[in-house]
Amino acid sequence: MAIRNIREFGDPVLNKPCREVTEMTPRLRELVEDMLDTMYEANGVGLAAPQVGVLRRIVVIDVTGEDPHILINPKIVEKDGEQTGSEGCLSLPGKAGIVTRPNHVVCEALDIEMNPIRLEGEELLARAICHELDHLDGHLYTELVEGDLMDANYEDADEEEAPGGEA
Ligand code: ZN
C-alpha cells in the first residue's frame, strides 16, 4: 500500500481538466490502489486523481468505509432532487461549506477492468459523486459554497455523525 501526497487548494493541478483513460495499465491500476489507500488513510469519502497530481478521469468513493466504488471516465446521466448541506474536501483540510447538490444521481463509468458500470446514489453518495466529478473538470466545491467556508473538525467527530465528510 502506498499513500500519495494530497494536493491542496492553490495547487494549479486542481484547476486543470483531466484526460479520459483509454486503456487500463499496470501504472493506472497502481494509481487506483494508492488512491483507495490514500482516501482511507485521510478518512475521506472520496478522492479524485488530480488530488494526487494525476490528470486522469479516475475517482474513488466510499461513503460507508465498506463499499468502495472505482469510477473510470465517469459521467452523470441523470440527476434529480436537491439537498443542501455541509461539504468538505481533502484538498482543503479542516474546512467545510454549505453546498446544494442533486439528491439523486445516476452515473455511468467504467470499472477497473474497463467494463461499463452504473452507479446510483442518493444523499451523501450523490453528493460525493458530484463533488468528485467536478474535480475531473478542475472545479472545487468552493465555487459553489453558499456563504463562507467554515472550520470543520472531522477528527473529533464520530464518523457516523460527521456531517458530510471530506472528499
Ligand atoms: Zn474534493
PDB file of C-alpha atoms and ligand atoms in Angstrom:
ATOM      1  CA  MET A   1       0.000   0.000   0.000  1.00  0.00           C
ATOM      2  CA  ALA A   2       1.185   3.453  -0.789  1.00  0.00           C
ATOM      3  CA  ILE A   3      -0.114   6.726   0.466  1.00  0.00           C
ATOM      4  CA  ARG A   4       0.202   9.588  -2.001  1.00  0.00           C
ATOM      5  CA  ASN A   5       0.574  13.227  -1.166  1.00  0.00           C
ATOM      6  CA  ILE A   6      -2.780  15.038  -1.371  1.00  0.00           C
ATOM      7  CA  ARG A   7      -2.543  18.288  -3.301  1.00  0.00           C
ATOM      8  CA  GLU A   8      -4.044  21.246  -1.518  1.00  0.00           C
ATOM      9  CA  PHE A   9      -6.048  24.299  -2.558  1.00  0.00           C
ATOM     10  CA  GLY A  10      -3.832  26.667  -4.537  1.00  0.00           C
ATOM     11  CA  ASP A  11      -2.002  23.874  -6.339  1.00  0.00           C
ATOM     12  CA  PRO A  12      -2.660  24.552 -10.060  1.00  0.00           C
ATOM     13  CA  VAL A  13      -3.140  20.826 -10.779  1.00  0.00           C
ATOM     14  CA  LEU A  14      -6.536  21.092  -9.046  1.00  0.00           C
ATOM     15  CA  ASN A  15      -7.817  23.562 -11.648  1.00  0.00           C
ATOM     16  CA  LYS A  16      -6.988  21.577 -14.776  1.00  0.00           C
ATOM     17  CA  PRO A  17      -9.307  19.313 -16.762  1.00  0.00           C
ATOM     18  CA  CYS A  18      -8.404  15.609 -16.749  1.00  0.00           C
ATOM     19  CA  ARG A  19      -7.935  13.307 -19.735  1.00  0.00           C
ATOM     20  CA  GLU A  20     -10.004  10.176 -20.303  1.00  0.00           C
ATOM     21  CA  VAL A  21      -8.495   6.762 -19.622  1.00  0.00           C
ATOM     22  CA  THR A  22      -8.314   4.802 -22.898  1.00  0.00           C
ATOM     23  CA  GLU A  23      -6.504   1.729 -21.606  1.00  0.00           C
ATOM     24  CA  MET A  24      -6.003   0.221 -18.151  1.00  0.00           C
ATOM     25  CA  THR A  25      -2.292  -0.150 -17.500  1.00  0.00           C
ATOM     26  CA  PRO A  26      -0.338  -1.547 -14.530  1.00  0.00           C
ATOM     27  CA  ARG A  27       0.627   2.016 -13.688  1.00  0.00           C
ATOM     28  CA  LEU A  28      -3.017   3.158 -13.576  1.00  0.00           C
ATOM     29  CA  ARG A  29      -4.006   0.076 -11.522  1.00  0.00           C
ATOM     30  CA  GLU A  30      -1.361   1.057  -9.015  1.00  0.00           C
ATOM     31  CA  LEU A  31      -2.720   4.607  -9.026  1.00  0.00           C
ATOM     32  CA  VAL A  32      -6.241   3.331  -8.223  1.00  0.00           C
ATOM     33  CA  GLU A  33      -4.939   1.152  -5.352  1.00  0.00           C
ATOM     34  CA  ASP A  34      -2.964   4.084  -3.986  1.00  0.00           C
ATOM     35  CA  MET A  35      -5.993   6.384  -4.299  1.00  0.00           C
ATOM     36  CA  LEU A  36      -8.071   3.978  -2.179  1.00  0.00           C
ATOM     37  CA  ASP A  37      -5.284   3.715   0.411  1.00  0.00           C
ATOM     38  CA  THR A  38      -4.856   7.488   0.453  1.00  0.00           C
ATOM     39  CA  MET A  39      -8.606   8.127   0.815  1.00  0.00           C
ATOM     40  CA  TYR A  40      -8.948   5.676   3.727  1.00  0.00           C
ATOM     41  CA  GLU A  41      -5.792   6.958   5.432  1.00  0.00           C
ATOM     42  CA  ALA A  42      -7.203  10.506   5.274  1.00  0.00           C
ATOM     43  CA  ASN A  43     -10.662   9.350   6.463  1.00  0.00           C
ATOM     44  CA  GLY A  44     -12.166  10.745   3.272  1.00  0.00           C
ATOM     45  CA  VAL A  45     -15.320   9.643   1.492  1.00  0.00           C
ATOM     46  CA  GLY A  46     -13.891  10.187  -1.972  1.00  0.00           C
ATOM     47  CA  LEU A  47     -10.762  11.118  -3.892  1.00  0.00           C
ATOM     48  CA  ALA A  48     -10.152  12.189  -7.481  1.00  0.00           C
ATOM     49  CA  ALA A  49      -6.920  11.547  -9.401  1.00  0.00           C
ATOM     50  CA  PRO A  50      -5.987  15.248  -9.721  1.00  0.00           C
ATOM     51  CA  GLN A  51      -5.942  15.413  -5.907  1.00  0.00           C
ATOM     52  CA  VAL A  52      -2.862  13.184  -6.059  1.00  0.00           C
ATOM     53  CA  GLY A  53      -1.469  15.131  -9.013  1.00  0.00           C
ATOM     54  CA  VAL A  54      -2.607  12.868 -11.866  1.00  0.00           C
ATOM     55  CA  LEU A  55      -4.760  14.468 -14.590  1.00  0.00           C
ATOM     56  CA  ARG A  56      -6.826  11.367 -15.459  1.00  0.00           C
ATOM     57  CA  ARG A  57     -10.586  10.832 -15.214  1.00  0.00           C
ATOM     58  CA  ILE A  58     -10.487   8.449 -12.241  1.00  0.00           C
ATOM     59  CA  VAL A  59     -12.273   8.750  -8.894  1.00  0.00           C
ATOM     60  CA  VAL A  60     -12.722   6.518  -5.868  1.00  0.00           C
ATOM     61  CA  ILE A  61     -15.658   6.906  -3.482  1.00  0.00           C
ATOM     62  CA  ASP A  62     -16.645   5.109  -0.287  1.00  0.00           C
ATOM     63  CA  VAL A  63     -19.221   6.809   1.905  1.00  0.00           C
ATOM     64  CA  THR A  64     -19.603   3.949   4.407  1.00  0.00           C
ATOM     65  CA  GLY A  65     -15.996   2.742   4.695  1.00  0.00           C
ATOM     66  CA  GLU A  66     -17.101  -0.674   3.459  1.00  0.00           C
ATOM     67  CA  ASP A  67     -18.318  -0.046  -0.055  1.00  0.00           C
ATOM     68  CA  PRO A  68     -15.565   1.204  -2.366  1.00  0.00           C
ATOM     69  CA  HIS A  69     -16.500   2.408  -5.837  1.00  0.00           C
ATOM     70  CA  ILE A  70     -13.889   2.860  -8.542  1.00  0.00           C
ATOM     71  CA  LEU A  71     -15.122   5.040 -11.390  1.00  0.00           C
ATOM     72  CA  ILE A  72     -13.139   5.454 -14.607  1.00  0.00           C
ATOM     73  CA  ASN A  73     -14.317   8.133 -17.099  1.00  0.00           C
ATOM     74  CA  PRO A  74     -17.486   8.740 -15.054  1.00  0.00           C
ATOM     75  CA  LYS A  75     -20.410  10.764 -16.363  1.00  0.00           C
ATOM     76  CA  ILE A  76     -23.624  11.794 -14.612  1.00  0.00           C
ATOM     77  CA  VAL A  77     -26.526  10.716 -16.828  1.00  0.00           C
ATOM     78  CA  GLU A  78     -29.453  11.520 -14.540  1.00  0.00           C
ATOM     79  CA  LYS A  79     -29.929  13.864 -11.621  1.00  0.00           C
ATOM     80  CA  ASP A  80     -32.925  14.993  -9.658  1.00  0.00           C
ATOM     81  CA  GLY A  81     -33.998  16.413  -6.330  1.00  0.00           C
ATOM     82  CA  GLU A  82     -31.991  18.761  -4.195  1.00  0.00           C
ATOM     83  CA  GLN A  83     -30.020  18.585  -0.937  1.00  0.00           C
ATOM     84  CA  THR A  84     -28.354  21.420   0.908  1.00  0.00           C
ATOM     85  CA  GLY A  85     -25.712  20.544   3.439  1.00  0.00           C
ATOM     86  CA  SER A  86     -22.156  20.656   4.660  1.00  0.00           C
ATOM     87  CA  GLU A  87     -19.423  19.550   2.297  1.00  0.00           C
ATOM     88  CA  GLY A  88     -15.665  19.255   2.698  1.00  0.00           C
ATOM     89  CA  CYS A  89     -12.669  18.372   0.558  1.00  0.00           C
ATOM     90  CA  LEU A  90      -9.406  16.572   1.349  1.00  0.00           C
ATOM     91  CA  SER A  91      -7.667  19.335  -0.608  1.00  0.00           C
ATOM     92  CA  LEU A  92      -8.978  21.907   1.903  1.00  0.00           C
ATOM     93  CA  PRO A  93      -8.403  20.042   5.159  1.00  0.00           C
ATOM     94  CA  GLY A  94     -10.360  21.256   8.152  1.00  0.00           C
ATOM     95  CA  LYS A  95     -12.758  23.390   6.104  1.00  0.00           C
ATOM     96  CA  ALA A  96     -16.400  22.923   5.205  1.00  0.00           C
ATOM     97  CA  GLY A  97     -19.106  24.861   3.452  1.00  0.00           C
ATOM     98  CA  ILE A  98     -22.773  24.658   2.601  1.00  0.00           C
ATOM     99  CA  VAL A  99     -23.386  23.371  -0.914  1.00  0.00           C
ATOM    100  CA  THR A 100     -26.604  22.488  -2.721  1.00  0.00           C
ATOM    101  CA  ARG A 101     -26.412  19.344  -4.858  1.00  0.00           C
ATOM    102  CA  PRO A 102     -28.875  16.983  -6.531  1.00  0.00           C
ATOM    103  CA  ASN A 103     -30.265  14.473  -4.028  1.00  0.00           C
ATOM    104  CA  HIS A 104     -30.158  11.602  -6.509  1.00  0.00           C
ATOM    105  CA  VAL A 105     -27.767  10.934  -9.366  1.00  0.00           C
ATOM    106  CA  VAL A 106     -27.079   8.109 -11.775  1.00  0.00           C
ATOM    107  CA  CYS A 107     -23.529   7.817 -13.004  1.00  0.00           C
ATOM    108  CA  GLU A 108     -22.146   5.754 -15.870  1.00  0.00           C
ATOM    109  CA  ALA A 109     -18.478   4.808 -15.792  1.00  0.00           C
ATOM    110  CA  LEU A 110     -16.006   2.000 -16.396  1.00  0.00           C
ATOM    111  CA  ASP A 111     -14.726  -0.281 -13.657  1.00  0.00           C
ATOM    112  CA  ILE A 112     -11.086  -1.267 -13.114  1.00  0.00           C
ATOM    113  CA  GLU A 113     -11.452  -3.895 -15.892  1.00  0.00           C
ATOM    114  CA  MET A 114     -12.787  -1.164 -18.214  1.00  0.00           C
ATOM    115  CA  ASN A 115     -16.269  -2.734 -18.199  1.00  0.00           C
ATOM    116  CA  PRO A 116     -19.269  -0.363 -18.197  1.00  0.00           C
ATOM    117  CA  ILE A 117     -20.945   0.111 -14.818  1.00  0.00           C
ATOM    118  CA  ARG A 118     -23.775   2.214 -13.493  1.00  0.00           C
ATOM    119  CA  LEU A 119     -23.777   3.690 -10.003  1.00  0.00           C
ATOM    120  CA  GLU A 120     -26.878   5.213  -8.495  1.00  0.00           C
ATOM    121  CA  GLY A 121     -26.558   7.342  -5.391  1.00  0.00           C
ATOM    122  CA  GLU A 122     -28.728   9.314  -3.006  1.00  0.00           C
ATOM    123  CA  GLU A 123     -27.875  11.832  -0.316  1.00  0.00           C
ATOM    124  CA  LEU A 124     -24.182  11.573   0.696  1.00  0.00           C
ATOM    125  CA  LEU A 125     -23.295   9.220  -2.159  1.00  0.00           C
ATOM    126  CA  ALA A 126     -24.948  11.567  -4.683  1.00  0.00           C
ATOM    127  CA  ARG A 127     -23.072  14.489  -3.136  1.00  0.00           C
ATOM    128  CA  ALA A 128     -19.748  12.612  -3.272  1.00  0.00           C
ATOM    129  CA  ILE A 129     -20.272  11.628  -6.924  1.00  0.00           C
ATOM    130  CA  CYS A 130     -20.975  15.265  -7.890  1.00  0.00           C
ATOM    131  CA  HIS A 131     -18.029  16.548  -5.837  1.00  0.00           C
ATOM    132  CA  GLU A 132     -15.523  14.059  -7.308  1.00  0.00           C
ATOM    133  CA  LEU A 133     -16.687  14.519 -10.897  1.00  0.00           C
ATOM    134  CA  ASP A 134     -16.266  18.279 -10.522  1.00  0.00           C
ATOM    135  CA  HIS A 135     -12.605  17.641  -9.615  1.00  0.00           C
ATOM    136  CA  LEU A 136     -12.117  15.967 -13.020  1.00  0.00           C
ATOM    137  CA  ASP A 137     -13.063  19.226 -14.728  1.00  0.00           C
ATOM    138  CA  GLY A 138     -10.847  21.312 -12.484  1.00  0.00           C
ATOM    139  CA  HIS A 139     -13.662  22.566 -10.253  1.00  0.00           C
ATOM    140  CA  LEU A 140     -13.713  22.726  -6.470  1.00  0.00           C
ATOM    141  CA  TYR A 141     -16.703  22.971  -4.141  1.00  0.00           C
ATOM    142  CA  THR A 142     -15.524  26.419  -3.069  1.00  0.00           C
ATOM    143  CA  GLU A 143     -17.063  27.714  -6.317  1.00  0.00           C
ATOM    144  CA  LEU A 144     -20.484  26.551  -5.111  1.00  0.00           C
ATOM    145  CA  VAL A 145     -20.362  27.392  -1.415  1.00  0.00           C
ATOM    146  CA  GLU A 146     -23.248  29.427  -0.063  1.00  0.00           C
ATOM    147  CA  GLY A 147     -21.835  31.893   2.446  1.00  0.00           C
ATOM    148  CA  ASP A 148     -18.386  31.481   3.934  1.00  0.00           C
ATOM    149  CA  LEU A 149     -16.139  28.487   4.409  1.00  0.00           C
ATOM    150  CA  MET A 150     -16.240  27.283   7.995  1.00  0.00           C
ATOM    151  CA  ASP A 151     -13.814  25.424  10.182  1.00  0.00           C
ATOM    152  CA  ALA A 152     -14.742  21.780  10.380  1.00  0.00           C
ATOM    153  CA  ASN A 153     -13.443  19.346  12.887  1.00  0.00           C
ATOM    154  CA  TYR A 154     -13.924  15.927  11.384  1.00  0.00           C
ATOM    155  CA  GLU A 155     -11.187  14.409  13.504  1.00  0.00           C
ATOM    156  CA  ASP A 156     -13.158  14.859  16.714  1.00  0.00           C
ATOM    157  CA  ALA A 157     -16.474  13.920  15.161  1.00  0.00           C
ATOM    158  CA  ASP A 158     -17.756  10.394  15.280  1.00  0.00           C
ATOM    159  CA  GLU A 159     -17.649   9.105  11.708  1.00  0.00           C
ATOM    160  CA  GLU A 160     -21.357   8.335  11.823  1.00  0.00           C
ATOM    161  CA  GLU A 161     -22.135  11.853  12.938  1.00  0.00           C
ATOM    162  CA  ALA A 162     -19.760  13.748  10.679  1.00  0.00           C
ATOM    163  CA  PRO A 163     -21.974  15.928   8.514  1.00  0.00           C
ATOM    164  CA  GLY A 164     -20.593  15.164   5.114  1.00  0.00           C
ATOM    165  CA  GLY A 165     -17.009  14.082   5.262  1.00  0.00           C
ATOM    166  CA  GLU A 166     -14.192  15.313   3.073  1.00  0.00           C
ATOM    167  CA  ALA A 167     -13.862  14.150  -0.491  1.00  0.00           C
TER     168      ALA A 167
HETATM  169 ZN    ZN B   1     -12.579  17.314  -3.066  1.00  0.00          ZN
END
